Amino acid sequence: MKKEIEEGIVIEALPDTTFKVKLKSGREILAYLSGKMRINFIRVIPGDEVVVEISPYDKNKGRIIKRK
């Protein structure tokens, strides 16, 4: 299965390194922080532009893989 990669802006920070992200396409999804970002202590706060990998099974969930 091919993974979708989209850009978006973090709207809200939720517990357990979970974030609400508004994608460039207009959709809002729930995204968690990837393991590499946690290990390297990369901080993500509301207003940051991020790159999100969207789950092929549930289009409302994703993983933040990069902060711009």
CSV table of N, CA, C and O in Angstrom, one decimal:
chain,number,residue,atom,x,y,z
A,1,MET,N,0.8,-1.2,0.0
A,1,MET,CA,0.0,0.0,0.0
A,1,MET,C,0.9,1.2,0.0
A,1,MET,O,1.9,1.3,0.7
A,2,LYS,N,0.5,2.2,-0.8
A,2,LYS,CA,1.2,3.5,-0.8
A,2,LYS,C,0.7,4.4,0.2
A,2,LYS,O,-0.5,4.6,0.4
A,3,LYS,N,1.7,5.1,0.9
A,3,LYS,CA,1.4,6.0,2.0
A,3,LYS,C,1.2,7.4,1.4
A,3,LYS,O,2.0,7.8,0.5
A,4,GLU,N,0.2,8.1,1.8
A,4,GLU,CA,0.1,9.5,1.4
A,4,GLU,C,0.9,10.4,2.3
A,4,GLU,O,0.9,10.3,3.5
A,5,ILE,N,1.6,11.4,1.7
A,5,ILE,CA,2.3,12.4,2.4
A,5,ILE,C,1.8,13.7,2.1
A,5,ILE,O,1.7,14.1,0.9
A,6,GLU,N,1.4,14.5,3.1
A,6,GLU,CA,0.8,15.8,2.9
A,6,GLU,C,1.5,16.8,3.9
A,6,GLU,O,2.0,16.4,4.9
A,7,GLU,N,1.3,18.1,3.6
A,7,GLU,CA,1.8,19.1,4.5
A,7,GLU,C,0.6,19.7,5.2
A,7,GLU,O,-0.5,19.7,4.7
A,8,GLY,N,0.9,20.2,6.4
A,8,GLY,CA,-0.2,20.9,7.2
A,8,GLY,C,0.3,21.7,8.3
A,8,GLY,O,1.5,21.9,8.5
A,9,ILE,N,-0.6,22.3,9.1
A,9,ILE,CA,-0.2,23.2,10.2
A,9,ILE,C,-0.8,22.6,11.5
A,9,ILE,O,-2.0,22.2,11.5
A,10,VAL,N,0.0,22.5,12.5
A,10,VAL,CA,-0.5,22.0,13.8
A,10,VAL,C,-1.5,23.1,14.4
A,10,VAL,O,-1.1,24.2,14.6
A,11,ILE,N,-2.7,22.6,14.8
A,11,ILE,CA,-3.7,23.5,15.3
A,11,ILE,C,-3.7,23.4,16.9
A,11,ILE,O,-3.8,24.4,17.5
A,12,GLU,N,-3.6,22.2,17.4
A,12,GLU,CA,-3.7,21.9,18.8
A,12,GLU,C,-2.9,20.8,19.3
A,12,GLU,O,-2.7,19.8,18.5
A,13,ALA,N,-2.3,21.0,20.4
A,13,ALA,CA,-1.5,19.9,21.1
A,13,ALA,C,-2.3,19.2,22.1
A,13,ALA,O,-3.0,19.8,22.9
A,14,LEU,N,-2.4,17.8,21.9
A,14,LEU,CA,-3.2,17.0,22.8
A,14,LEU,C,-2.2,16.1,23.6
A,14,LEU,O,-1.0,16.1,23.4
A,15,PRO,N,-2.7,15.4,24.7
A,15,PRO,CA,-1.8,14.6,25.5
A,15,PRO,C,-1.1,13.5,24.7
A,15,PRO,O,-1.6,13.1,23.6
A,16,ASP,N,0.0,13.0,25.2
A,16,ASP,CA,0.7,11.8,24.7
A,16,ASP,C,1.3,12.1,23.3
A,16,ASP,O,1.1,11.3,22.4
A,17,THR,N,1.9,13.2,23.1
A,17,THR,CA,2.5,13.7,21.8
A,17,THR,C,1.5,13.4,20.6
A,17,THR,O,1.9,13.0,19.6
A,18,THR,N,0.3,13.8,20.8
A,18,THR,CA,-0.7,13.7,19.7
A,18,THR,C,-1.1,15.2,19.4
A,18,THR,O,-1.2,16.0,20.3
A,19,PHE,N,-1.4,15.4,18.1
A,19,PHE,CA,-1.7,16.7,17.7
A,19,PHE,C,-2.9,16.7,16.7
A,19,PHE,O,-3.1,15.8,16.0
A,20,LYS,N,-3.6,17.8,16.7
A,20,LYS,CA,-4.6,18.0,15.7
A,20,LYS,C,-4.0,18.9,14.6
A,20,LYS,O,-3.4,19.9,14.8
A,21,VAL,N,-4.0,18.4,13.3
A,21,VAL,CA,-3.3,19.0,12.2
A,21,VAL,C,-4.3,19.3,11.1
A,21,VAL,O,-5.2,18.5,10.7
A,22,LYS,N,-4.3,20.6,10.6
A,22,LYS,CA,-5.1,21.0,9.5
A,22,LYS,C,-4.2,20.9,8.2
A,22,LYS,O,-3.2,21.6,8.1
A,23,LEU,N,-4.6,20.0,7.3
A,23,LEU,CA,-3.9,19.8,6.1
A,23,LEU,C,-4.1,20.9,5.1
A,23,LEU,O,-5.1,21.6,5.2
A,24,LYS,N,-3.2,21.0,4.1
A,24,LYS,CA,-3.3,22.0,3.0
A,24,LYS,C,-4.6,21.7,2.2
A,24,LYS,O,-5.2,22.7,1.7
A,25,SER,N,-5.1,20.5,2.2
A,25,SER,CA,-6.3,20.2,1.4
A,25,SER,C,-7.6,20.6,2.2
A,25,SER,O,-8.7,20.5,1.7
A,26,GLY,N,-7.4,21.1,3.5
A,26,GLY,CA,-8.6,21.5,4.2
A,26,GLY,C,-9.1,20.6,5.3
A,26,GLY,O,-9.8,21.0,6.2
A,27,ARG,N,-8.6,19.3,5.2
A,27,ARG,CA,-9.1,18.3,6.2
A,27,ARG,C,-8.3,18.5,7.5
A,27,ARG,O,-7.2,19.0,7.6
A,28,GLU,N,-9.0,18.1,8.6
A,28,GLU,CA,-8.3,18.0,9.9
A,28,GLU,C,-8.1,16.6,10.3
A,28,GLU,O,-9.1,15.8,10.2
A,29,ILE,N,-6.9,16.2,10.7
A,29,ILE,CA,-6.7,14.9,11.2
A,29,ILE,C,-6.0,14.8,12.5
A,29,ILE,O,-5.5,15.9,13.0
A,30,LEU,N,-6.0,13.7,13.1
A,30,LEU,CA,-5.3,13.4,14.4
A,30,LEU,C,-3.9,12.8,14.1
A,30,LEU,O,-3.9,11.8,13.3
A,31,ALA,N,-2.8,13.4,14.5
A,31,ALA,CA,-1.5,12.9,14.2
A,31,ALA,C,-0.7,12.7,15.4
A,31,ALA,O,-0.7,13.5,16.3
A,32,TYR,N,0.2,11.7,15.4
A,32,TYR,CA,1.1,11.5,16.5
A,32,TYR,C,2.5,11.7,16.0
A,32,TYR,O,2.8,11.7,14.8
A,33,LEU,N,3.4,11.9,17.0
A,33,LEU,CA,4.8,12.2,16.6
A,33,LEU,C,5.6,10.9,16.3
A,33,LEU,O,5.4,9.9,17.1
A,34,SER,N,6.4,10.9,15.3
A,34,SER,CA,7.1,9.7,14.9
A,34,SER,C,8.2,9.4,16.0
A,34,SER,O,8.6,10.3,16.7
A,35,GLY,N,8.7,8.2,16.0
A,35,GLY,CA,9.7,7.8,16.9
A,35,GLY,C,11.0,8.5,16.8
A,35,GLY,O,11.6,8.9,17.8
A,36,LYS,N,11.5,8.8,15.6
A,36,LYS,CA,12.7,9.5,15.4
A,36,LYS,C,12.6,10.9,16.0
A,36,LYS,O,13.6,11.5,16.5
A,37,MET,N,11.4,11.6,15.9
A,37,MET,CA,11.3,12.9,16.4
A,37,MET,C,11.3,12.9,17.9
A,37,MET,O,11.8,13.8,18.5
A,38,ARG,N,10.7,11.8,18.5
A,38,ARG,CA,10.7,11.7,20.0
A,38,ARG,C,12.1,11.5,20.5
A,38,ARG,O,12.6,12.1,21.4
A,39,ILE,N,12.9,10.6,19.8
A,39,ILE,CA,14.2,10.3,20.2
A,39,ILE,C,15.1,11.5,20.2
A,39,ILE,O,16.0,11.7,21.1
A,40,ASN,N,15.0,12.3,19.1
A,40,ASN,CA,15.8,13.5,19.0
A,40,ASN,C,15.3,14.7,19.6
A,40,ASN,O,15.8,15.8,19.4
A,41,PHE,N,14.2,14.6,20.4
A,41,PHE,CA,13.6,15.7,21.2
A,41,PHE,C,13.3,16.9,20.3
A,41,PHE,O,13.5,18.0,20.7
A,42,ILE,N,12.7,16.6,19.2
A,42,ILE,CA,12.2,17.7,18.3
A,42,ILE,C,10.9,18.2,18.8
A,42,ILE,O,9.9,17.4,18.9
A,43,ARG,N,10.8,19.4,19.2
A,43,ARG,CA,9.6,20.0,19.7
A,43,ARG,C,8.6,20.5,18.6
A,43,ARG,O,9.0,21.0,17.6
A,44,VAL,N,7.3,20.2,18.8
A,44,VAL,CA,6.3,20.6,17.9
A,44,VAL,C,5.3,21.4,18.7
A,44,VAL,O,4.8,20.8,19.7
A,45,ILE,N,5.0,22.6,18.3
A,45,ILE,CA,4.0,23.4,19.0
A,45,ILE,C,2.9,23.9,18.0
A,45,ILE,O,3.2,23.9,16.8
A,46,PRO,N,1.8,24.3,18.5
A,46,PRO,CA,0.7,24.8,17.6
A,46,PRO,C,1.3,26.0,16.7
A,46,PRO,O,2.0,26.8,17.2
A,47,GLY,N,1.0,25.9,15.5
A,47,GLY,CA,1.4,26.9,14.5
A,47,GLY,C,2.6,26.4,13.6
A,47,GLY,O,2.9,27.0,12.6
A,48,ASP,N,3.2,25.3,14.0
A,48,ASP,CA,4.3,24.8,13.2
A,48,ASP,C,3.8,24.1,12.0
A,48,ASP,O,2.8,23.5,12.0
A,49,GLU,N,4.6,24.3,10.9
A,49,GLU,CA,4.3,23.5,9.6
A,49,GLU,C,4.9,22.2,9.7
A,49,GLU,O,6.1,22.1,10.1
A,50,VAL,N,4.2,21.1,9.4
A,50,VAL,CA,4.7,19.8,9.5
A,50,VAL,C,4.4,19.0,8.2
A,50,VAL,O,3.5,19.3,7.4
A,51,VAL,N,5.1,17.9,8.1
A,51,VAL,CA,4.9,16.9,7.0
A,51,VAL,C,4.3,15.7,7.7
A,51,VAL,O,4.8,15.2,8.6
A,52,VAL,N,3.1,15.2,7.2
A,52,VAL,CA,2.4,14.1,7.8
A,52,VAL,C,2.2,13.0,6.8
A,52,VAL,O,1.9,13.2,5.6
A,53,GLU,N,2.4,11.8,7.3
A,53,GLU,CA,2.2,10.5,6.6
A,53,GLU,C,0.9,10.0,7.0
A,53,GLU,O,0.7,9.7,8.2
A,54,ILE,N,-0.1,9.9,6.1
A,54,ILE,CA,-1.5,9.6,6.4
A,54,ILE,C,-1.6,8.0,6.3
A,54,ILE,O,-1.1,7.4,5.3
A,55,SER,N,-2.3,7.5,7.2
A,55,SER,CA,-2.6,6.0,7.3
A,55,SER,C,-3.4,5.6,6.1
A,55,SER,O,-4.4,6.2,5.8
A,56,PRO,N,-3.0,4.5,5.4
A,56,PRO,CA,-3.8,4.1,4.3
A,56,PRO,C,-5.2,3.4,4.7
A,56,PRO,O,-6.1,3.3,3.9
A,57,TYR,N,-5.3,3.1,6.0
A,57,TYR,CA,-6.4,2.4,6.5
A,57,TYR,C,-7.5,3.4,7.1
A,57,TYR,O,-8.7,3.1,6.9
A,58,ASP,N,-7.0,4.4,7.7
A,58,ASP,CA,-7.9,5.4,8.3
A,58,ASP,C,-7.4,6.8,7.9
A,58,ASP,O,-6.4,7.3,8.4
A,59,LYS,N,-8.1,7.4,7.0
A,59,LYS,CA,-7.7,8.7,6.5
A,59,LYS,C,-7.8,9.9,7.5
A,59,LYS,O,-7.4,11.0,7.2
A,60,ASN,N,-8.3,9.6,8.7
A,60,ASN,CA,-8.3,10.7,9.7
A,60,ASN,C,-7.2,10.6,10.7
A,60,ASN,O,-7.2,11.3,11.7
A,61,LYS,N,-6.3,9.7,10.5
A,61,LYS,CA,-5.1,9.6,11.4
A,61,LYS,C,-3.8,9.6,10.6
A,61,LYS,O,-3.8,9.2,9.4
A,62,GLY,N,-2.8,10.0,11.3
A,62,GLY,CA,-1.5,10.1,10.6
A,62,GLY,C,-0.3,10.2,11.6
A,62,GLY,O,-0.5,10.2,12.8
A,63,ARG,N,0.9,10.3,11.0
A,63,ARG,CA,2.1,10.4,11.8
A,63,ARG,C,2.9,11.6,11.3
A,63,ARG,O,3.2,11.7,10.1
A,64,ILE,N,3.4,12.4,12.2
A,64,ILE,CA,4.2,13.6,11.9
A,64,ILE,C,5.6,13.1,11.7
A,64,ILE,O,6.2,12.5,12.6
A,65,ILE,N,6.2,13.3,10.5
A,65,ILE,CA,7.5,12.8,10.2
A,65,ILE,C,8.6,13.9,10.1
A,65,ILE,O,9.7,13.6,10.1
A,66,LYS,N,8.1,15.1,10.0
A,66,LYS,CA,9.1,16.2,9.8
A,66,LYS,C,8.4,17.5,10.2
A,66,LYS,O,7.3,17.8,9.9
A,67,ARG,N,9.2,18.4,10.8
A,67,ARG,CA,8.8,19.8,11.1
A,67,ARG,C,9.5,20.7,10.1
A,67,ARG,O,10.7,20.6,10.0
A,68,LYS,N,8.8,21.6,9.5
A,68,LYS,CA,9.5,22.5,8.5
A,68,LYS,C,10.0,23.8,9.2
A,68,LYS,O,9.5,24.2,10.2
